[in-house]
Short mmCIF file of C-alpha atoms in Angstrom, two decimals:
data_model
loop_
_atom_site.label_atom_id
_atom_site.label_comp_id
_atom_site.label_asym_id
_atom_site.label_seq_id
_atom_site.Cartn_x
_atom_site.Cartn_y
_atom_site.Cartn_z
CA MET A 1 -25.98 -9.51 35.61
CA LEU A 2 -22.74 -11.00 34.20
CA ARG A 3 -24.57 -12.17 31.08
CA GLU A 4 -25.74 -8.61 30.45
CA ILE A 5 -22.25 -7.18 30.92
CA ILE A 6 -20.38 -9.71 28.72
CA PRO A 7 -21.56 -8.27 25.35
CA TYR A 8 -20.21 -4.85 26.31
CA LEU A 9 -16.89 -6.34 27.44
CA LEU A 10 -16.52 -8.15 24.11
CA ILE A 11 -16.83 -4.97 22.05
CA ILE A 12 -14.29 -2.99 24.10
CA PRO A 13 -11.13 -3.84 22.05
CA ALA A 14 -12.62 -3.03 18.62
CA THR A 15 -14.52 0.03 19.86
CA ALA A 16 -11.51 1.39 21.75
CA TYR A 17 -9.33 0.87 18.68
CA SER A 18 -11.75 2.87 16.52
CA ILE A 19 -11.57 5.76 18.98
CA LEU A 20 -7.78 5.53 19.28
CA VAL A 21 -7.19 5.63 15.51
CA LEU A 22 -9.36 8.74 15.31
CA ILE A 23 -7.19 10.42 17.93
CA VAL A 24 -4.01 9.34 16.14
CA ALA A 25 -5.33 10.47 12.73
CA ASN A 26 -6.37 13.83 14.09
CA GLY A 27 -2.87 14.40 15.42
CA PHE A 28 -1.25 13.23 12.20
CA PHE A 29 -3.33 15.28 9.77
CA ALA A 30 -3.48 18.36 12.02
CA ARG A 31 0.28 18.73 12.06
CA LYS A 32 1.65 21.51 9.89
CA SER A 33 4.56 20.70 7.63
CA SER A 34 7.72 22.24 8.97
CA PHE A 35 9.75 21.34 5.90
CA PRO A 36 11.37 24.22 4.03
CA CYS A 37 11.22 24.39 0.27
CA HIS A 38 13.61 21.70 -0.91
CA THR A 39 13.58 20.74 -4.59
CA PRO A 40 16.65 18.73 -5.56
CA PRO A 41 16.70 16.94 -8.94
CA VAL A 42 14.88 13.60 -8.76
CA THR A 43 14.49 10.45 -10.83
CA VAL A 44 11.08 8.76 -10.94
CA ILE A 45 11.16 5.05 -11.77
CA LYS A 46 7.97 3.33 -12.83
CA PRO A 47 8.20 -0.47 -13.19
CA VAL A 48 5.46 -1.47 -15.62
CA LYS A 49 3.93 -4.59 -17.08
CA GLY A 50 0.85 -4.49 -19.27
CA VAL A 51 -1.80 -1.80 -19.47
CA ASP A 52 -3.74 -0.73 -16.37
CA GLU A 53 -6.97 1.19 -16.04
CA GLY A 54 -6.19 4.67 -17.37
CA SER A 55 -2.48 3.98 -17.90
CA TYR A 56 -1.92 7.05 -20.07
CA LYS A 57 -3.55 9.41 -17.56
CA ASN A 58 -1.61 7.78 -14.74
CA PHE A 59 1.70 8.27 -16.54
CA ALA A 60 0.84 11.77 -17.79
CA SER A 61 0.17 12.95 -14.24
CA PHE A 62 3.90 12.53 -13.56
CA CYS A 63 4.77 14.62 -16.63
CA THR A 64 2.78 17.68 -15.56
CA GLN A 65 4.54 18.28 -12.25
CA ASN A 66 5.26 21.78 -10.99
CA TYR A 67 8.88 20.79 -10.52
CA GLU A 68 11.94 22.10 -12.28
CA ASN A 69 14.29 19.14 -12.71
CA PHE A 70 13.18 15.54 -12.85
CA GLN A 71 13.76 12.41 -14.90
CA LEU A 72 11.14 9.74 -15.64
CA ILE A 73 12.17 6.14 -16.36
CA PHE A 74 9.78 3.37 -17.37
CA THR A 75 11.31 -0.05 -16.92
CA LEU A 76 9.91 -3.31 -18.28
CA SER A 77 11.01 -6.79 -19.24
CA SER A 78 9.47 -7.53 -22.65
CA GLU A 79 9.73 -5.85 -26.03
CA ASP A 80 6.22 -7.08 -26.78
CA ASP A 81 4.62 -5.44 -23.75
CA PRO A 82 1.36 -3.70 -24.80
CA VAL A 83 2.22 -0.72 -22.60
CA ILE A 84 5.11 0.35 -24.88
CA PRO A 85 2.90 2.29 -27.37
CA VAL A 86 1.43 4.17 -24.39
CA ILE A 87 4.92 5.18 -23.24
CA LYS A 88 5.92 6.22 -26.78
CA LYS A 89 2.83 8.42 -27.02
CA LEU A 90 3.79 9.97 -23.70
CA ILE A 91 7.29 10.76 -24.96
CA ASN A 92 5.79 12.34 -28.08
CA ASP A 93 3.24 14.39 -26.11
CA PHE A 94 5.76 15.68 -23.53
CA PRO A 95 8.95 16.36 -25.50
CA LYS A 96 10.37 18.70 -22.85
CA ILE A 97 10.29 16.02 -20.13
CA ASP A 98 13.30 13.75 -19.69
CA ILE A 99 11.53 10.41 -20.36
CA GLN A 100 13.00 7.08 -21.37
CA PHE A 101 12.10 3.44 -21.16
CA VAL A 102 14.38 0.52 -20.40
CA ILE A 103 13.74 -3.04 -21.60
CA ASN A 104 15.79 -5.95 -20.29
CA SER A 105 14.50 -9.51 -19.93
CA ALA A 106 17.82 -11.23 -19.20
CA LEU A 107 18.19 -10.19 -15.56
CA HIS A 108 14.94 -11.86 -14.50
CA THR A 109 16.56 -15.29 -14.58
CA PHE A 110 19.50 -14.11 -12.46
CA TYR A 111 18.32 -11.99 -9.52
CA GLY A 112 15.03 -13.45 -8.29
CA PRO A 113 11.31 -13.99 -8.95
CA ASN A 114 10.10 -10.48 -8.04
CA TYR A 115 9.82 -9.01 -11.54
CA LYS A 116 9.00 -5.54 -10.24
CA VAL A 117 12.28 -5.43 -8.29
CA VAL A 118 14.29 -6.78 -11.21
CA ASN A 119 12.80 -4.05 -13.38
CA LEU A 120 14.05 -1.56 -10.80
CA ILE A 121 17.52 -3.12 -11.00
CA ASN A 122 17.37 -2.66 -14.78
CA ALA A 123 16.72 1.06 -14.33
CA ILE A 124 19.52 1.89 -11.89
CA PRO A 125 22.30 2.36 -14.53
CA PHE A 126 20.16 5.08 -16.15
CA VAL A 127 19.38 7.03 -12.97
CA LYS A 128 20.79 10.57 -13.12
CA HIS A 129 19.86 11.98 -9.72
CA ASP A 130 20.46 11.29 -6.01
CA ILE A 131 16.79 11.19 -5.00
CA ILE A 132 14.88 8.24 -6.47
CA ILE A 133 11.11 7.89 -6.47
CA ILE A 134 9.41 4.55 -7.10
CA SER A 135 5.74 4.55 -8.01
CA ASP A 136 3.46 1.72 -9.15
CA SER A 137 2.00 1.86 -12.64
CA ASP A 138 -1.59 2.26 -11.38
CA ILE A 139 -0.82 5.41 -9.39
CA ARG A 140 -2.00 8.88 -10.40
CA VAL A 141 -0.79 12.10 -8.75
CA ARG A 142 -1.53 15.82 -8.64
CA LYS A 143 0.82 18.53 -9.91
CA ASP A 144 2.31 19.21 -6.47
CA TYR A 145 3.29 15.58 -5.82
CA LEU A 146 7.05 15.91 -6.28
CA LYS A 147 7.30 19.08 -4.19
CA ASN A 148 5.51 17.39 -1.31
CA ILE A 149 7.21 14.00 -1.40
CA VAL A 150 10.75 15.40 -1.77
CA ALA A 151 10.58 18.20 0.83
CA PRO A 152 11.47 16.04 3.89
CA PHE A 153 14.88 15.24 2.38
CA TYR A 154 16.15 18.64 3.53
CA ASP A 155 16.89 16.67 6.72
CA GLU A 156 19.96 14.53 6.03
CA LYS A 157 18.74 11.91 8.50
CA VAL A 158 15.70 11.10 6.36
CA GLY A 159 16.47 8.17 4.09
CA LEU A 160 12.99 7.39 2.77
CA VAL A 161 9.60 9.07 2.41
CA THR A 162 6.44 7.07 1.68
CA SER A 163 2.85 8.12 0.98
CA LEU A 164 -0.61 6.96 1.90
CA TYR A 165 -2.94 6.11 -0.96
CA ARG A 166 -6.67 6.21 -1.67
CA SER A 167 -9.03 5.07 -4.43
CA PRO A 168 -11.69 7.67 -5.19
CA GLU A 169 -12.77 6.04 -8.48
CA VAL A 170 -14.81 2.87 -7.92
CA HIS A 171 -16.63 0.66 -10.41
CA GLY A 172 -19.37 -1.01 -8.42
CA ILE A 173 -19.45 -3.11 -5.28
CA THR A 174 -16.22 -5.09 -5.75
CA THR A 175 -13.95 -2.09 -6.18
CA ALA A 176 -15.88 -0.22 -3.47
CA LEU A 177 -15.00 -3.07 -1.09
CA GLU A 178 -11.32 -2.65 -1.89
CA SER A 179 -11.45 1.14 -1.61
CA LEU A 180 -13.20 0.81 1.74
CA GLY A 181 -10.34 -1.42 2.86
CA PHE A 182 -7.91 1.44 2.21
CA THR A 183 -10.01 4.05 3.99
CA ALA A 184 -11.41 2.16 6.96
CA GLU A 185 -8.65 -0.38 7.54
CA MET A 186 -5.25 0.10 5.88
CA ILE A 187 -4.82 3.84 6.50
CA PRO A 188 -5.94 3.70 10.17
CA ASN A 189 -3.68 0.69 10.75
CA VAL A 190 -0.64 2.37 9.18
CA LEU A 191 -1.18 5.55 11.18
CA PHE A 192 -1.61 3.62 14.41
CA ALA A 193 1.45 1.43 13.79
CA SER A 194 3.64 4.42 12.95
CA ARG A 195 2.42 6.26 16.06
CA LEU A 196 2.94 3.22 18.29
CA GLU A 197 6.39 2.11 17.16
CA GLY A 198 7.56 4.68 14.63
CA LEU A 199 7.61 4.16 10.88
CA THR A 200 9.74 1.11 10.04
CA PHE A 201 8.34 0.16 6.61
CA ALA A 202 7.27 1.67 3.31
CA LEU A 203 4.10 1.56 1.19
CA GLY A 204 4.68 0.53 -2.42
CA ALA A 205 2.34 3.03 -4.06
CA SER A 206 4.88 5.83 -3.59
CA ILE A 207 8.40 5.58 -2.17
CA ALA A 208 11.09 8.25 -2.34
CA LEU A 209 14.59 7.41 -1.13
CA ARG A 210 18.16 8.54 -1.21
CA LYS A 211 20.37 6.73 -3.70
CA ASN A 212 23.11 6.41 -1.09
CA ALA A 213 20.66 4.81 1.36
CA LEU A 214 19.78 2.27 -1.32
CA GLU A 215 23.46 1.56 -1.93
CA ARG A 216 24.04 1.18 1.81
CA ILE A 217 21.56 -1.70 2.06
CA GLY A 218 23.01 -3.47 -1.00
CA GLY A 219 20.75 -2.06 -3.71
CA PHE A 220 17.49 -3.39 -5.09
CA GLU A 221 19.23 -6.75 -5.48
CA GLU A 222 18.55 -7.37 -1.77
CA LEU A 223 14.80 -7.31 -2.43
CA ALA A 224 14.42 -9.55 -5.48
CA TRP A 225 13.47 -12.67 -3.50
CA TYR A 226 10.76 -10.95 -1.46
CA LEU A 227 7.14 -10.39 -2.38
CA ALA A 228 6.83 -7.57 0.19
CA ASP A 229 9.60 -5.55 -1.46
CA ASP A 230 8.12 -2.25 -0.22
CA TYR A 231 8.13 -3.43 3.40
CA GLN A 232 11.64 -4.84 3.08
CA LEU A 233 12.98 -1.69 1.42
CA GLY A 234 11.69 0.56 4.17
CA ASN A 235 12.70 -1.81 6.96
CA LYS A 236 16.24 -2.28 5.65
CA ILE A 237 16.77 1.48 5.26
CA TYR A 238 15.39 1.98 8.77
CA LYS A 239 17.77 -0.65 10.16
CA ALA A 240 20.63 1.03 8.31
CA GLY A 241 20.18 4.03 10.60
CA TYR A 242 18.03 6.37 8.52
CA SER A 243 14.73 7.84 9.64
CA LEU A 244 11.58 7.21 7.59
CA GLU A 245 8.89 9.81 6.96
CA LEU A 246 5.18 9.19 6.31
CA SER A 247 3.88 11.97 4.10
CA CYS A 248 0.45 13.53 4.58
CA TYR A 249 0.17 13.62 0.78
CA PHE A 250 -2.22 11.09 -0.77
CA VAL A 251 -1.60 9.47 -4.13
CA GLU A 252 -4.47 7.95 -6.11
CA SER A 253 -4.62 4.20 -6.69
CA ILE A 254 -6.68 3.65 -9.86
CA ILE A 255 -8.58 0.39 -9.39
CA GLN A 256 -9.61 -1.75 -12.34
CA LYS A 257 -12.91 -3.59 -12.64
CA GLU A 258 -12.52 -7.13 -11.35
CA SER A 259 -14.32 -10.15 -9.93
CA VAL A 260 -14.85 -10.96 -6.27
CA PHE A 261 -12.54 -13.98 -6.73
CA SER A 262 -9.62 -11.87 -7.96
CA LEU A 263 -10.19 -9.40 -5.12
CA LEU A 264 -10.16 -12.23 -2.56
CA SER A 265 -7.04 -13.77 -4.10
CA ARG A 266 -5.16 -10.47 -3.87
CA GLN A 267 -6.36 -9.82 -0.33
CA ILE A 268 -5.13 -13.26 0.76
CA ARG A 269 -1.78 -12.57 -0.90
CA TRP A 270 -1.51 -9.27 0.96
CA GLY A 271 -2.58 -10.95 4.20
CA ARG A 272 0.04 -13.69 3.94
CA THR A 273 2.67 -11.14 2.97
CA ILE A 274 1.92 -8.99 6.03
CA ARG A 275 1.82 -12.08 8.26
CA VAL A 276 5.35 -13.15 7.35
CA SER A 277 6.62 -9.56 7.48
CA ARG A 278 5.04 -8.60 10.82
CA PRO A 279 3.88 -11.90 12.41
CA GLY A 280 3.27 -10.63 15.94
CA GLY A 281 1.41 -7.52 14.93
CA TYR A 282 -0.66 -9.35 12.33
CA PHE A 283 -1.74 -12.05 14.78
CA ALA A 284 -2.64 -9.54 17.50
CA SER A 285 -4.56 -7.30 15.09
CA VAL A 286 -7.55 -9.66 15.15
CA VAL A 287 -8.70 -8.24 18.50
CA THR A 288 -9.43 -4.95 16.72
CA TYR A 289 -11.71 -6.53 14.10
CA PRO A 290 -15.31 -5.31 14.61
CA PHE A 291 -16.85 -8.30 12.85
CA LEU A 292 -15.10 -10.72 15.20
CA ALA A 293 -16.56 -8.82 18.15
CA LEU A 294 -20.00 -9.04 16.54
CA ILE A 295 -19.66 -12.81 16.07
CA LEU A 296 -18.48 -13.33 19.66
CA VAL A 297 -21.32 -11.26 21.07
CA ILE A 298 -23.95 -13.31 19.22
CA ALA A 299 -22.20 -16.65 19.85
CA ILE A 300 -21.81 -16.10 23.59
CA SER A 301 -24.86 -14.00 24.46
CA GLY A 302 -27.30 -14.78 21.68
CA LEU A 303 -29.69 -12.14 20.44
CA THR A 304 -30.45 -10.70 23.86
CA LYS A 305 -31.34 -7.08 24.38
CA ALA A 306 -27.88 -6.42 25.86
CA ALA A 307 -26.23 -8.09 22.85
CA LEU A 308 -28.23 -6.00 20.39
CA TYR A 309 -27.38 -2.79 22.26
CA ALA A 310 -23.70 -3.76 22.29
CA ILE A 311 -23.73 -4.40 18.52
CA ILE A 312 -25.44 -1.06 17.92
CA ILE A 313 -22.76 0.71 19.96
CA LEU A 314 -19.99 -1.23 18.19
CA TYR A 315 -21.12 -0.36 14.68
CA SER A 316 -22.25 3.17 15.52
CA VAL A 317 -18.67 3.93 16.51
CA ARG A 318 -17.38 1.98 13.51
CA PHE A 319 -19.60 3.88 11.06
CA VAL A 320 -18.72 7.27 12.54
CA THR A 321 -14.99 6.47 12.46
CA ALA A 322 -15.13 5.39 8.81
CA LEU A 323 -17.17 8.47 7.87
CA ILE A 324 -14.69 10.82 9.54
CA PHE A 325 -11.76 9.13 7.82
CA SER A 326 -13.43 9.25 4.42
CA LEU A 327 -14.87 12.77 4.62
CA CYS A 328 -12.25 14.59 6.67
CA TYR A 329 -8.90 12.83 6.33
CA VAL A 330 -8.78 10.62 3.22
CA LYS A 331 -11.31 12.67 1.23
CA ASP A 332 -11.96 9.87 -1.23
CA GLY A 333 -15.66 10.55 -1.78
CA ILE A 334 -16.76 6.92 -1.34
CA LEU A 335 -18.70 7.55 1.88
CA PRO A 336 -21.50 7.85 2.81
CA LYS A 337 -22.61 6.25 -0.48
CA TYR A 338 -21.01 2.89 0.30
CA LEU A 339 -21.30 2.98 4.09
CA TRP A 340 -23.72 0.04 3.99
CA LEU A 341 -20.87 -2.12 2.67
CA LEU A 342 -18.72 -1.63 5.75
CA PRO A 343 -19.93 -4.72 7.69
CA PHE A 344 -19.31 -6.82 4.56
CA ARG A 345 -15.82 -5.32 4.24
CA ASP A 346 -15.21 -6.16 7.90
CA ALA A 347 -16.40 -9.74 7.32
CA LEU A 348 -14.07 -10.03 4.32
CA SER A 349 -11.14 -8.76 6.40
CA LEU A 350 -11.78 -11.34 9.10
CA ILE A 351 -11.99 -14.15 6.53
CA VAL A 352 -8.75 -13.01 4.91
CA TRP A 353 -7.03 -12.80 8.30
CA ALA A 354 -7.94 -16.43 9.00
CA LEU A 355 -7.01 -17.66 5.51
CA ALA A 356 -3.61 -15.96 5.81
CA PHE A 357 -2.67 -18.60 8.41
CA MET A 358 -3.88 -21.53 6.31
CA GLY A 359 -0.95 -21.80 3.93
CA ASN A 360 2.15 -20.12 2.62
CA SER A 361 1.39 -20.11 -1.09
CA VAL A 362 0.45 -16.99 -3.03
CA THR A 363 -0.63 -16.33 -6.60
CA TRP A 364 1.10 -13.33 -8.12
CA ARG A 365 1.06 -12.20 -11.76
CA GLY A 366 -0.24 -15.58 -12.89
CA LYS A 367 2.36 -17.65 -11.00
CA ARG A 368 2.21 -19.52 -7.71
CA PHE A 369 4.94 -19.09 -5.12
CA PHE A 370 5.74 -20.52 -1.72
CA MET A 371 6.72 -18.01 0.96
CA GLU A 372 9.30 -19.00 3.51
CA ARG A 373 9.06 -17.82 7.12
CA ASP A 374 11.24 -14.79 6.43
CA GLY A 375 9.09 -13.76 3.46
CA ARG A 376 11.42 -15.02 0.74
CA LEU A 377 9.79 -16.60 -2.33
CA LYS A 378 10.30 -20.04 -3.81
CA GLU A 379 9.11 -21.02 -7.26
CA ASN A 380 9.39 -24.78 -6.67
CA GLU A 381 5.79 -25.89 -7.07
CA GLU A 382 6.46 -29.17 -5.24
CA GLN A 383 6.75 -27.13 -2.06
CA LEU A 384 3.55 -25.14 -2.54
CA GLY A 385 0.96 -25.30 0.21
CA VAL A 386 -2.76 -24.76 -0.06
#
C-alpha cells in the first residue's frame, strides 16, 4: 500500500506549485489598474553593444510612442561599434524625437567590469528628466509602453516600476526552449515570489525609476561590480524605503538564433547569478521542479502502474498550467505548438539548477568572471572556478 502511495506523495510539491501559480497569476492579471493618467517627462536610456536581431525595429518602437515628452539616449563604449549606423539612421528617420547617443570608453577601466552599468553611468550627465527608463537593446515595445510603465509614479512612494517580458518570435527548437522558460518558469516564479514576499527586485528588460531614488542609493556606480545589476538596482531602491511595482505590461524580448551550447551557457550564468542573489530561495526552488519529481518517482517506485498514473497527473497539470499561461496571461503564441518541448525544458532547468552550484565562474560578453558570495565580479582569472 505504501509503495502505491509514494509516487503520489512525490509529485505533491511540483503539482501544488503549478496550481498555486495559476491562482496567483489569475489574481495578478485580473486586477484593474487604479492608476490615474500620469505622464511626466521621461528619459529612456538604452545601453547598447553590437547589433541584435532586428535592432532597428527594436529601437524604432521606442520612437513611435503615444507620449508627449520623452528623451531617448543610446549609450555605448566604442566609436567602432557596428550599431552606430543603425542609431544614426534612427535619428534621421525620427527628426522630431529627442535622440542622442553617448560614446565613452574611458570610464570602463575605472568603475567596474559590468559594461552595461558603466554605459548607464556615461548617460547620466545627459539625462534631462526625473523619471528614467532603462531598457535592454533587444527589447521591442508597443506604442502605449511609456503610458503604462510611467503611470504608477503618480504615487510618490513608488521608486521603481519593472515589467515582465515574453518572446513571441522563435526560430526553431533552441529559441523555443528559451521562450518556454519565460512563459512556464520565469514569469510564474516572479509572480509567486512577488506575491509571497512582495517585490524586492527588478527585471532588466524594462526598469523605470525615479532619478532621486537612484541618487539615494549612490547612483549606478553602486552596481558596476555586479552581474545581476537589475536585481541589485531593485533591491537597493527597495531597501532605501521605496515601494516597487510590477507592471502587467509585457515587453517583447527579441531572441536571436543560437546554438544549444550558447543557450546552456547563458542559462548557467543566469542560474549562478540568481543563486548568489537569492541563495535560500534558489536552493528551495528545486522542490517545485516537475522533472525532479518525475525522476524521483521512477527511481523510487520504478515503472509501476501507480508511478505511471502519478507521472500522468504531474504532467497533465503541468501542461494545462503552461497552456493557460501562454494563451491567457502571457499571450506569446508559442503554445500549443511547442507544448511537446515542455518536459525537455523542465529537464534543462533541472540541469542548470544543479550546475549553478558547481562553480562560481560565468562567461559574459566573451569574458570569464568569478562571482563572489555577495554577487560581486572579479576578473582575476587565477581565481576562476569551473
